[in-house]
mmCIF file of C-alpha atoms in Angstrom:
data_model
loop_
_atom_site.group_PDB
_atom_site.id
_atom_site.type_symbol
_atom_site.label_atom_id
_atom_site.label_comp_id
_atom_site.label_asym_id
_atom_site.label_seq_id
_atom_site.Cartn_x
_atom_site.Cartn_y
_atom_site.Cartn_z
ATOM 1 C CA MET A 1 0.000 0.000 0.000
ATOM 2 C CA PRO A 2 1.488 3.414 -0.922
ATOM 3 C CA LYS A 3 2.344 5.742 1.910
ATOM 4 C CA LEU A 4 -0.486 8.213 2.422
ATOM 5 C CA PRO A 5 0.181 11.943 2.800
ATOM 6 C CA TRP A 6 -0.281 13.311 6.304
ATOM 7 C CA PRO A 7 -1.587 16.796 7.182
ATOM 8 C CA ARG A 8 1.080 19.320 8.109
ATOM 9 C CA ARG A 9 1.390 20.249 11.767
ATOM 10 C CA SER A 10 3.363 22.942 13.562
ATOM 11 C CA SER A 11 6.372 22.064 15.704
ATOM 12 C CA PRO A 12 5.230 20.993 19.205
ATOM 13 C CA PRO A 13 6.629 22.583 22.398
ATOM 14 C CA HIS A 14 7.340 19.140 23.907
ATOM 15 C CA PRO A 15 8.799 15.869 22.555
ATOM 16 C CA LEU A 16 6.285 13.940 20.479
ATOM 17 C CA LEU A 17 4.952 10.574 21.592
ATOM 18 C CA SER A 18 3.238 7.855 19.573
ATOM 19 C CA LEU A 19 0.758 5.481 21.199
ATOM 20 C CA ALA A 20 0.099 1.764 20.697
ATOM 21 C CA LEU A 21 -3.306 0.935 22.209
ATOM 22 C CA GLN A 22 -4.283 -2.678 22.814
ATOM 23 C CA GLY A 23 -7.822 -3.980 22.514
ATOM 24 C CA GLY A 24 -9.760 -5.629 25.305
ATOM 25 C CA GLY A 25 -13.477 -4.897 25.115
ATOM 26 C CA ALA A 26 -14.816 -2.981 28.098
ATOM 27 C CA HIS A 27 -11.311 -2.971 29.566
ATOM 28 C CA GLY A 28 -10.654 -0.226 27.048
ATOM 29 C CA ALA A 29 -12.046 2.135 29.697
ATOM 30 C CA TYR A 30 -8.731 1.578 31.511
ATOM 31 C CA THR A 31 -6.978 3.046 28.461
ATOM 32 C CA TRP A 32 -9.460 5.933 28.558
ATOM 33 C CA GLY A 33 -8.164 6.688 32.059
ATOM 34 C CA VAL A 34 -4.556 6.462 30.883
ATOM 35 C CA LEU A 35 -5.188 8.815 27.963
ATOM 36 C CA ASP A 36 -7.184 11.204 30.126
ATOM 37 C CA ARG A 37 -4.210 11.649 32.472
ATOM 38 C CA LEU A 38 -1.610 11.865 29.681
ATOM 39 C CA LEU A 39 -3.622 14.541 27.887
ATOM 40 C CA GLU A 40 -4.124 16.422 31.135
ATOM 41 C CA ALA A 41 -0.334 16.393 31.593
ATOM 42 C CA GLY A 42 0.151 18.046 28.209
ATOM 43 C CA LEU A 43 1.961 15.290 26.317
ATOM 44 C CA ASP A 44 1.956 15.920 22.563
ATOM 45 C CA LEU A 45 1.134 13.138 20.120
ATOM 46 C CA GLU A 46 2.076 12.184 16.576
ATOM 47 C CA GLY A 47 0.632 8.742 15.793
ATOM 48 C CA ILE A 48 -1.741 6.218 17.340
ATOM 49 C CA SER A 49 -1.990 2.553 16.465
ATOM 50 C CA GLY A 50 -5.156 1.005 17.880
ATOM 51 C CA THR A 51 -7.054 -2.247 17.728
ATOM 52 C CA SER A 52 -10.634 -2.988 18.794
ATOM 53 C CA ALA A 53 -11.255 -0.998 22.004
ATOM 54 C CA GLY A 54 -7.852 0.607 21.396
ATOM 55 C CA ALA A 55 -9.144 1.751 18.006
ATOM 56 C CA MET A 56 -12.251 3.216 19.652
ATOM 57 C CA ASN A 57 -10.056 5.168 22.051
ATOM 58 C CA ALA A 58 -7.802 6.305 19.202
ATOM 59 C CA VAL A 59 -10.693 7.640 17.137
ATOM 60 C CA ALA A 60 -12.395 9.268 20.131
ATOM 61 C CA LEU A 61 -9.132 11.001 21.029
ATOM 62 C CA ALA A 62 -8.610 12.064 17.405
ATOM 63 C CA GLN A 63 -12.175 13.409 17.151
ATOM 64 C CA GLY A 64 -11.688 15.625 20.183
ATOM 65 C CA TRP A 65 -8.132 16.586 19.247
ATOM 66 C CA THR A 66 -9.361 17.796 15.864
ATOM 67 C CA GLU A 67 -12.098 19.855 17.500
ATOM 68 C CA GLY A 68 -10.231 21.310 20.470
ATOM 69 C CA GLY A 69 -6.755 19.957 21.111
ATOM 70 C CA ALA A 70 -5.935 18.001 24.271
ATOM 71 C CA GLU A 71 -8.927 19.255 26.261
ATOM 72 C CA GLY A 72 -11.198 18.470 23.350
ATOM 73 C CA ALA A 73 -9.744 14.961 23.253
ATOM 74 C CA ARG A 74 -10.388 14.432 26.954
ATOM 75 C CA ALA A 75 -13.995 15.556 26.542
ATOM 76 C CA ALA A 76 -14.557 13.336 23.489
ATOM 77 C CA LEU A 77 -13.178 10.275 25.278
ATOM 78 C CA ALA A 78 -15.461 10.921 28.249
ATOM 79 C CA ARG A 79 -18.488 11.345 25.967
ATOM 80 C CA PHE A 80 -17.751 8.129 24.119
ATOM 81 C CA TRP A 81 -17.399 5.965 27.226
ATOM 82 C CA GLN A 82 -20.415 7.572 28.866
ATOM 83 C CA ALA A 83 -22.417 6.686 25.748
ATOM 84 C CA VAL A 84 -21.137 3.101 25.936
ATOM 85 C CA GLY A 85 -22.239 2.843 29.556
ATOM 86 C CA ASP A 86 -25.595 4.441 28.801
ATOM 87 C CA SER A 87 -26.252 1.763 26.165
ATOM 88 C CA VAL A 88 -26.454 -0.902 28.905
ATOM 89 C CA PRO A 89 -29.998 -1.384 30.276
ATOM 90 C CA PHE A 90 -30.529 0.022 33.768
ATOM 91 C CA HIS A 91 -31.454 -3.301 35.357
ATOM 92 C CA LEU A 92 -28.096 -4.793 34.282
ATOM 93 C CA GLU A 93 -26.318 -1.796 35.806
ATOM 94 C CA LEU A 94 -28.196 -2.399 39.038
ATOM 95 C CA LEU A 95 -27.322 -6.103 39.066
ATOM 96 C CA HIS A 96 -23.659 -5.229 38.578
ATOM 97 C CA THR A 97 -23.647 -2.879 41.567
ATOM 98 C CA LEU A 98 -25.032 -5.738 43.710
ATOM 99 C CA ASN A 99 -22.074 -7.995 42.880
ATOM 100 C CA PRO A 100 -20.410 -8.563 46.286
ATOM 101 C CA ALA A 101 -17.089 -9.658 44.747
ATOM 102 C CA ASN A 102 -16.735 -6.346 42.857
ATOM 103 C CA ASP A 103 -14.623 -8.183 40.255
ATOM 104 C CA GLY A 104 -16.399 -7.093 37.086
ATOM 105 C CA ALA A 105 -18.266 -10.389 36.687
ATOM 106 C CA LEU A 106 -21.200 -10.223 34.276
ATOM 107 C CA PRO A 107 -24.742 -10.044 35.651
ATOM 108 C CA ALA A 108 -26.636 -13.333 35.185
ATOM 109 C CA PRO A 109 -28.737 -12.196 32.166
ATOM 110 C CA MET A 110 -25.593 -11.156 30.315
ATOM 111 C CA ASN A 111 -23.958 -14.478 31.145
ATOM 112 C CA MET A 112 -26.925 -16.251 29.598
ATOM 113 C CA LEU A 113 -26.507 -14.268 26.378
ATOM 114 C CA VAL A 114 -22.787 -15.051 26.267
ATOM 115 C CA GLY A 115 -23.655 -18.721 26.703
ATOM 116 C CA LEU A 116 -25.728 -18.569 23.517
ATOM 117 C CA THR A 117 -22.608 -17.647 21.536
ATOM 118 C CA ARG A 118 -21.172 -21.083 22.312
ATOM 119 C CA MET A 119 -24.134 -22.774 20.632
ATOM 120 C CA PHE A 120 -25.248 -20.407 17.880
ATOM 121 C CA SER A 121 -23.473 -18.129 15.425
ATOM 122 C CA PRO A 122 -24.370 -14.413 15.394
ATOM 123 C CA TYR A 123 -26.091 -15.030 12.056
ATOM 124 C CA GLN A 124 -28.501 -17.320 13.952
ATOM 125 C CA PHE A 125 -29.143 -15.605 17.308
ATOM 126 C CA ASN A 126 -28.761 -12.042 15.941
ATOM 127 C CA PRO A 127 -29.907 -12.221 12.293
ATOM 128 C CA PHE A 128 -30.630 -8.483 12.086
ATOM 129 C CA GLU A 129 -27.164 -7.600 13.452
ATOM 130 C CA LEU A 130 -28.369 -5.472 16.340
ATOM 131 C CA ASN A 131 -25.268 -3.710 17.633
ATOM 132 C CA PRO A 132 -25.501 -0.941 20.268
ATOM 133 C CA LEU A 133 -21.863 -0.046 19.611
ATOM 134 C CA ARG A 134 -22.731 0.901 16.029
ATOM 135 C CA ASP A 135 -25.245 3.428 17.323
ATOM 136 C CA VAL A 136 -22.655 4.891 19.699
ATOM 137 C CA VAL A 137 -20.018 5.162 16.955
ATOM 138 C CA ARG A 138 -22.485 6.748 14.551
ATOM 139 C CA ALA A 139 -23.534 9.355 17.107
ATOM 140 C CA GLN A 140 -20.076 10.197 18.424
ATOM 141 C CA PHE A 141 -17.778 10.454 15.404
ATOM 142 C CA ASP A 142 -17.635 12.686 12.335
ATOM 143 C CA PHE A 143 -15.547 10.529 10.008
ATOM 144 C CA GLU A 144 -15.657 12.994 7.128
ATOM 145 C CA ARG A 145 -14.072 15.664 9.303
ATOM 146 C CA LEU A 146 -11.538 13.217 10.711
ATOM 147 C CA ARG A 147 -10.440 12.180 7.218
ATOM 148 C CA ARG A 148 -10.141 15.817 6.158
ATOM 149 C CA ASP A 149 -8.768 17.657 9.195
ATOM 150 C CA CYS A 150 -7.255 15.291 11.764
ATOM 151 C CA PRO A 151 -3.512 16.064 12.218
ATOM 152 C CA LEU A 152 -2.774 12.773 14.001
ATOM 153 C CA LYS A 153 -1.534 9.690 12.162
ATOM 154 C CA LEU A 154 -4.011 6.910 12.936
ATOM 155 C CA PHE A 155 -3.557 3.216 12.177
ATOM 156 C CA ILE A 156 -6.677 1.147 12.882
ATOM 157 C CA ALA A 157 -6.210 -2.626 12.563
ATOM 158 C CA ALA A 158 -8.754 -5.162 11.287
ATOM 159 C CA THR A 159 -8.367 -8.769 10.110
ATOM 160 C CA ALA A 160 -9.356 -9.897 6.608
ATOM 161 C CA VAL A 161 -11.435 -13.033 7.207
ATOM 162 C CA ARG A 162 -10.604 -14.876 3.982
ATOM 163 C CA THR A 163 -6.843 -14.267 3.938
ATOM 164 C CA GLY A 164 -6.019 -13.781 7.612
ATOM 165 C CA LYS A 165 -4.016 -10.653 6.731
ATOM 166 C CA VAL A 166 -3.954 -7.485 8.790
ATOM 167 C CA ARG A 167 -5.544 -4.403 7.230
ATOM 168 C CA LEU A 168 -4.524 -1.015 8.560
ATOM 169 C CA PHE A 169 -6.940 1.836 7.970
ATOM 170 C CA HIS A 170 -5.080 5.157 7.949
ATOM 171 C CA THR A 171 -6.544 8.518 8.955
ATOM 172 C CA ALA A 172 -7.593 9.328 5.387
ATOM 173 C CA GLU A 173 -9.429 5.957 5.168
ATOM 174 C CA LEU A 174 -11.406 6.095 8.402
ATOM 175 C CA SER A 175 -15.083 5.205 8.325
ATOM 176 C CA GLU A 176 -17.771 3.786 10.550
ATOM 177 C CA ALA A 177 -17.307 0.387 8.917
ATOM 178 C CA ALA A 178 -13.528 0.420 9.392
ATOM 179 C CA LEU A 179 -13.836 1.170 13.097
ATOM 180 C CA LEU A 180 -16.538 -1.458 13.650
ATOM 181 C CA ALA A 181 -14.450 -3.978 11.708
ATOM 182 C CA SER A 182 -11.562 -3.439 14.126
ATOM 183 C CA ALA A 183 -13.866 -4.397 17.026
ATOM 184 C CA CYS A 184 -15.841 -7.187 15.330
ATOM 185 C CA LEU A 185 -15.778 -10.283 17.548
ATOM 186 C CA PRO A 186 -16.926 -13.107 15.260
ATOM 187 C CA THR A 187 -18.841 -14.873 18.029
ATOM 188 C CA LEU A 188 -20.957 -11.761 18.664
ATOM 189 C CA HIS A 189 -21.233 -9.855 15.386
ATOM 190 C CA HIS A 190 -21.522 -10.400 11.659
ATOM 191 C CA ALA A 191 -18.324 -9.851 9.692
ATOM 192 C CA VAL A 192 -18.031 -6.261 8.445
ATOM 193 C CA GLU A 193 -17.894 -5.918 4.659
ATOM 194 C CA ILE A 194 -15.733 -3.163 3.152
ATOM 195 C CA ASP A 195 -15.154 -2.987 -0.612
ATOM 196 C CA GLY A 196 -16.040 -6.661 -1.072
ATOM 197 C CA GLU A 197 -13.766 -7.930 1.734
ATOM 198 C CA PHE A 198 -15.018 -9.208 5.099
ATOM 199 C CA TYR A 199 -13.304 -8.248 8.331
ATOM 200 C CA TRP A 200 -13.123 -9.448 11.928
ATOM 201 C CA ASP A 201 -11.491 -8.002 15.023
ATOM 202 C CA GLY A 202 -7.983 -6.649 14.454
ATOM 203 C CA GLY A 203 -6.769 -8.473 17.560
ATOM 204 C CA PHE A 204 -6.295 -11.644 15.536
ATOM 205 C CA THR A 205 -3.467 -10.068 13.513
ATOM 206 C CA ALA A 206 -2.286 -6.945 15.373
ATOM 207 C CA ASN A 207 -3.039 -6.092 18.989
ATOM 208 C CA PRO A 208 -1.743 -3.468 18.475
ATOM 209 C CA ALA A 209 0.443 -3.056 15.375
ATOM 210 C CA ILE A 210 3.833 -1.505 16.152
ATOM 211 C CA TYR A 211 5.349 -1.400 12.673
ATOM 212 C CA PRO A 212 3.370 1.580 11.303
ATOM 213 C CA LEU A 213 4.637 3.686 14.207
ATOM 214 C CA LEU A 214 8.187 2.665 13.284
ATOM 215 C CA TYR A 215 7.869 3.285 9.563
ATOM 216 C CA GLU A 216 5.462 6.214 9.275
ATOM 217 C CA CYS A 217 6.086 8.315 12.387
ATOM 218 C CA ASP A 218 9.103 10.521 12.967
ATOM 219 C CA THR A 219 9.191 10.394 16.759
ATOM 220 C CA PRO A 220 11.300 7.568 18.223
ATOM 221 C CA ASP A 221 9.156 7.457 21.391
ATOM 222 C CA ILE A 222 6.380 4.828 21.469
ATOM 223 C CA LEU A 223 4.209 4.278 24.537
ATOM 224 C CA MET A 224 2.481 0.890 24.593
ATOM 225 C CA VAL A 225 -0.710 0.660 26.668
ATOM 226 C CA LEU A 226 -1.391 -3.026 27.264
ATOM 227 C CA LEU A 227 -4.657 -4.318 28.708
ATOM 228 C CA ASN A 228 -3.557 -7.964 28.740
ATOM 229 C CA PRO A 229 -0.869 -8.350 31.429
ATOM 230 C CA LEU A 230 2.332 -9.778 29.963
ATOM 231 C CA GLN A 231 2.525 -12.297 32.793
ATOM 232 C CA ARG A 232 -0.020 -13.945 35.054
ATOM 233 C CA ASP A 233 0.842 -15.014 38.602
ATOM 234 C CA ASN A 234 -1.116 -18.279 38.427
ATOM 235 C CA ALA A 235 -2.421 -20.680 35.801
ATOM 236 C CA PRO A 236 -6.240 -20.510 35.414
ATOM 237 C CA ARG A 237 -8.269 -23.373 36.896
ATOM 238 C CA SER A 238 -11.956 -22.651 36.247
ATOM 239 C CA ALA A 239 -13.538 -23.207 32.838
ATOM 240 C CA ASP A 240 -14.362 -19.503 32.469
ATOM 241 C CA ASP A 241 -10.846 -18.400 33.400
ATOM 242 C CA ILE A 242 -9.257 -20.959 31.065
ATOM 243 C CA ALA A 243 -11.432 -19.747 28.188
ATOM 244 C CA ALA A 244 -10.624 -16.119 28.981
ATOM 245 C CA ARG A 245 -6.881 -16.781 29.170
ATOM 246 C CA SER A 246 -6.965 -18.777 25.932
ATOM 247 C CA MET A 247 -8.624 -15.882 24.124
ATOM 248 C CA GLU A 248 -6.202 -13.428 25.726
ATOM 249 C CA LEU A 249 -3.204 -15.411 24.487
ATOM 250 C CA GLY A 250 -4.725 -15.715 21.025
ATOM 251 C CA PHE A 251 -5.181 -11.965 20.804
ATOM 252 C CA SER A 252 -1.668 -11.234 22.123
ATOM 253 C CA THR A 253 0.344 -13.600 19.926
ATOM 254 C CA THR A 254 0.962 -11.278 16.989
ATOM 255 C CA PHE A 255 1.975 -8.360 19.207
ATOM 256 C CA LEU A 256 4.350 -10.535 21.235
ATOM 257 C CA ARG A 257 5.867 -11.958 18.052
ATOM 258 C CA GLU A 258 6.373 -8.482 16.591
ATOM 259 C CA MET A 259 8.064 -7.193 19.743
ATOM 260 C CA ARG A 260 10.205 -10.333 19.952
ATOM 261 C CA MET A 261 11.393 -9.749 16.390
ATOM 262 C CA ILE A 262 12.249 -6.142 17.246
ATOM 263 C CA ALA A 263 14.180 -7.257 20.325
ATOM 264 C CA HIS A 264 16.066 -9.933 18.317
ATOM 265 C CA ALA A 265 16.867 -7.475 15.526
ATOM 266 C CA ARG A 266 18.219 -4.867 17.931
ATOM 267 C CA HIS A 267 20.326 -7.470 19.698
ATOM 268 C CA HIS A 268 21.723 -8.718 16.382
ATOM 269 C CA ILE A 269 22.505 -5.175 15.188
ATOM 270 C CA ARG A 270 24.410 -4.385 18.374
ATOM 271 C CA GLU A 271 26.321 -7.663 18.180
ATOM 272 C CA THR A 272 27.413 -7.115 14.573
ATOM 273 C CA SER A 273 27.694 -3.313 14.352
ATOM 274 C CA SER A 274 31.469 -3.381 14.759
ATOM 275 C CA PHE A 275 31.881 -5.349 11.514
ATOM 276 C CA TRP A 276 30.101 -3.034 9.016
ATOM 277 C CA PRO A 277 28.416 0.393 8.909
ATOM 278 C CA LEU A 278 24.796 0.558 9.986
ATOM 279 C CA GLY A 279 22.112 1.246 7.391
ATOM 280 C CA ARG A 280 19.217 3.658 7.764
ATOM 281 C CA PHE A 281 16.813 1.024 9.085
ATOM 282 C CA GLU A 282 19.317 -0.312 11.624
ATOM 283 C CA ARG A 283 19.985 3.184 12.964
ATOM 284 C CA LYS A 284 16.268 3.901 13.196
ATOM 285 C CA LEU A 285 15.568 0.660 15.056
ATOM 286 C CA LEU A 286 18.320 1.313 17.579
ATOM 287 C CA ARG A 287 17.163 4.844 18.299
ATOM 288 C CA GLN A 288 13.541 3.828 18.964
ATOM 289 C CA ARG A 289 12.561 4.437 22.562
ATOM 290 C CA PHE A 290 9.836 2.173 23.951
ATOM 291 C CA HIS A 291 7.724 2.920 27.027
ATOM 292 C CA LEU A 292 5.058 0.783 28.698
ATOM 293 C CA ILE A 293 1.931 1.109 30.812
ATOM 294 C CA GLU A 294 0.628 -2.356 31.645
ATOM 295 C CA ALA A 295 -2.783 -2.956 33.234
ATOM 296 C CA ARG A 296 -1.610 -5.377 35.893
ATOM 297 C CA GLU A 297 -4.680 -4.610 38.015
ATOM 298 C CA LEU A 298 -6.844 -6.284 35.377
ATOM 299 C CA GLY A 299 -5.203 -9.615 36.101
ATOM 300 C CA GLU A 300 -7.412 -9.776 39.192
ATOM 301 C CA VAL A 301 -10.793 -9.140 37.565
ATOM 302 C CA HIS A 302 -13.261 -11.745 36.339
ATOM 303 C CA GLY A 303 -12.426 -13.368 32.999
ATOM 304 C CA ALA A 304 -15.711 -12.281 31.393
ATOM 305 C CA SER A 305 -15.405 -8.673 32.547
ATOM 306 C CA LYS A 306 -14.253 -7.566 29.077
ATOM 307 C CA LEU A 307 -17.931 -7.762 28.126
ATOM 308 C CA ASN A 308 -19.115 -5.766 31.145
ATOM 309 C CA ALA A 309 -19.917 -2.286 29.809
ATOM 310 C CA THR A 310 -21.904 -1.076 32.804
ATOM 311 C CA SER A 311 -21.167 2.536 33.729
ATOM 312 C CA THR A 312 -20.053 1.628 37.243
ATOM 313 C CA PHE A 313 -17.432 -0.830 36.022
ATOM 314 C CA LEU A 314 -16.221 1.504 33.258
ATOM 315 C CA GLY A 315 -15.787 4.257 35.842
ATOM 316 C CA GLN A 316 -13.710 1.955 38.049
ATOM 317 C CA LEU A 317 -11.480 1.060 35.110
ATOM 318 C CA HIS A 318 -11.068 4.738 34.218
ATOM 319 C CA GLU A 319 -9.801 5.497 37.701
ATOM 320 C CA PHE A 320 -7.367 2.546 37.565
ATOM 321 C CA GLY A 321 -6.030 3.834 34.259
ATOM 322 C CA ARG A 322 -5.601 7.399 35.507
ATOM 323 C CA ALA A 323 -3.681 6.163 38.534
ATOM 324 C CA ALA A 324 -1.397 4.011 36.365
ATOM 325 C CA ALA A 325 -0.682 6.902 34.001
ATOM 326 C CA ASP A 326 -0.044 9.246 36.920
ATOM 327 C CA ALA A 327 2.506 6.801 38.342
ATOM 328 C CA TRP A 328 4.161 6.443 34.924
ATOM 329 C CA LEU A 329 4.381 10.216 34.514
ATOM 330 C CA GLY A 330 5.964 10.547 37.939
ATOM 331 C CA ARG A 331 8.659 8.019 37.058
ATOM 332 C CA HIS A 332 9.229 8.534 33.350
ATOM 333 C CA ARG A 333 7.861 11.785 31.946
ATOM 334 C CA SER A 334 11.323 13.362 31.789
ATOM 335 C CA ALA A 335 12.586 10.360 29.804
ATOM 336 C CA VAL A 336 10.328 11.062 26.792
ATOM 337 C CA GLY A 337 12.617 12.346 24.082
ATOM 338 C CA GLN A 338 15.687 11.196 26.037
ATOM 339 C CA ARG A 339 15.772 7.476 26.797
ATOM 340 C CA GLU A 340 13.842 4.202 26.731
ATOM 341 C CA THR A 341 12.053 3.214 29.945
ATOM 342 C CA VAL A 342 11.227 -0.445 29.333
ATOM 343 C CA ASP A 343 13.638 -3.345 28.866
ATOM 344 C CA VAL A 344 12.356 -4.662 25.517
ATOM 345 C CA ALA A 345 14.841 -7.549 25.430
ATOM 346 C CA GLY A 346 14.042 -8.564 29.001
ATOM 347 C CA LEU A 347 10.296 -8.579 28.363
ATOM 348 C CA PHE A 348 10.069 -10.145 24.942
ATOM 349 C CA LEU A 349 13.117 -12.373 24.385
#
């Protein structure tokens, strides 16, 4: 695919940062909290790679950024997640608040609906493709304006069903269908058709994609916001937790493989750099600076909580995310533009 032209932007007062936002259903409200705090702190952005819920956050941020800078982005993110929470019926919200474990477990009626997905395809139990998220996306985002005016470089990942290849939708290609394709779980929704191709959730092939931030962004600083903890303390024992962990691993494989390849390549370049001059790509790879915010708190919540979009739970996740971002800023804000703050080789090799 040819490289698309990006809108011009003035030089920022602070070092630029690119974001890699992982998907994770309702857990994306944690990323909302992270972004809310980063924007409040005045960090300037160049590119955002997002998948599924990460794509929703990316587009919400971009919508607000286009309208009113960082404060506009914070307001747009809050509106989007409030609309998501408002789409959940009140009685399910009430049942969630009565959960004594406070672990994000789904209310019983929602569990029953999830159980249907193990026996019927969405073409059977939801033939008319009722999708509350589509209504939220349609009401919240002006894709025509985003394509025309957004100064941020967006990379929204979806998976082509027939070929298994990743498809990245750039800023100039954004649409309602592209965003819904990035978040299309095949057990819950019909595949999204775009120009004769059918798409499922981008998590199958990029969760999130790192390479567009390497190749198409100028800033060396990339902050990864991961909703799936890189390591679990214990192996799952219950059927629900085993299923949740299996899906989590499936949606993390491509990201882990990509980061492992980056770590191997950097190690190889350093080992052999004394024998011949470094090329442009080798120099670029070595000067990349990776940073990480990892949602370790989510390792303690119920396995099915990624489907819990009740306002109360989303608000809890938002607060967790803000606290994590605040801690990261306290430790590493001064490193942006100066040095890497995560041991890529130690994490991914």
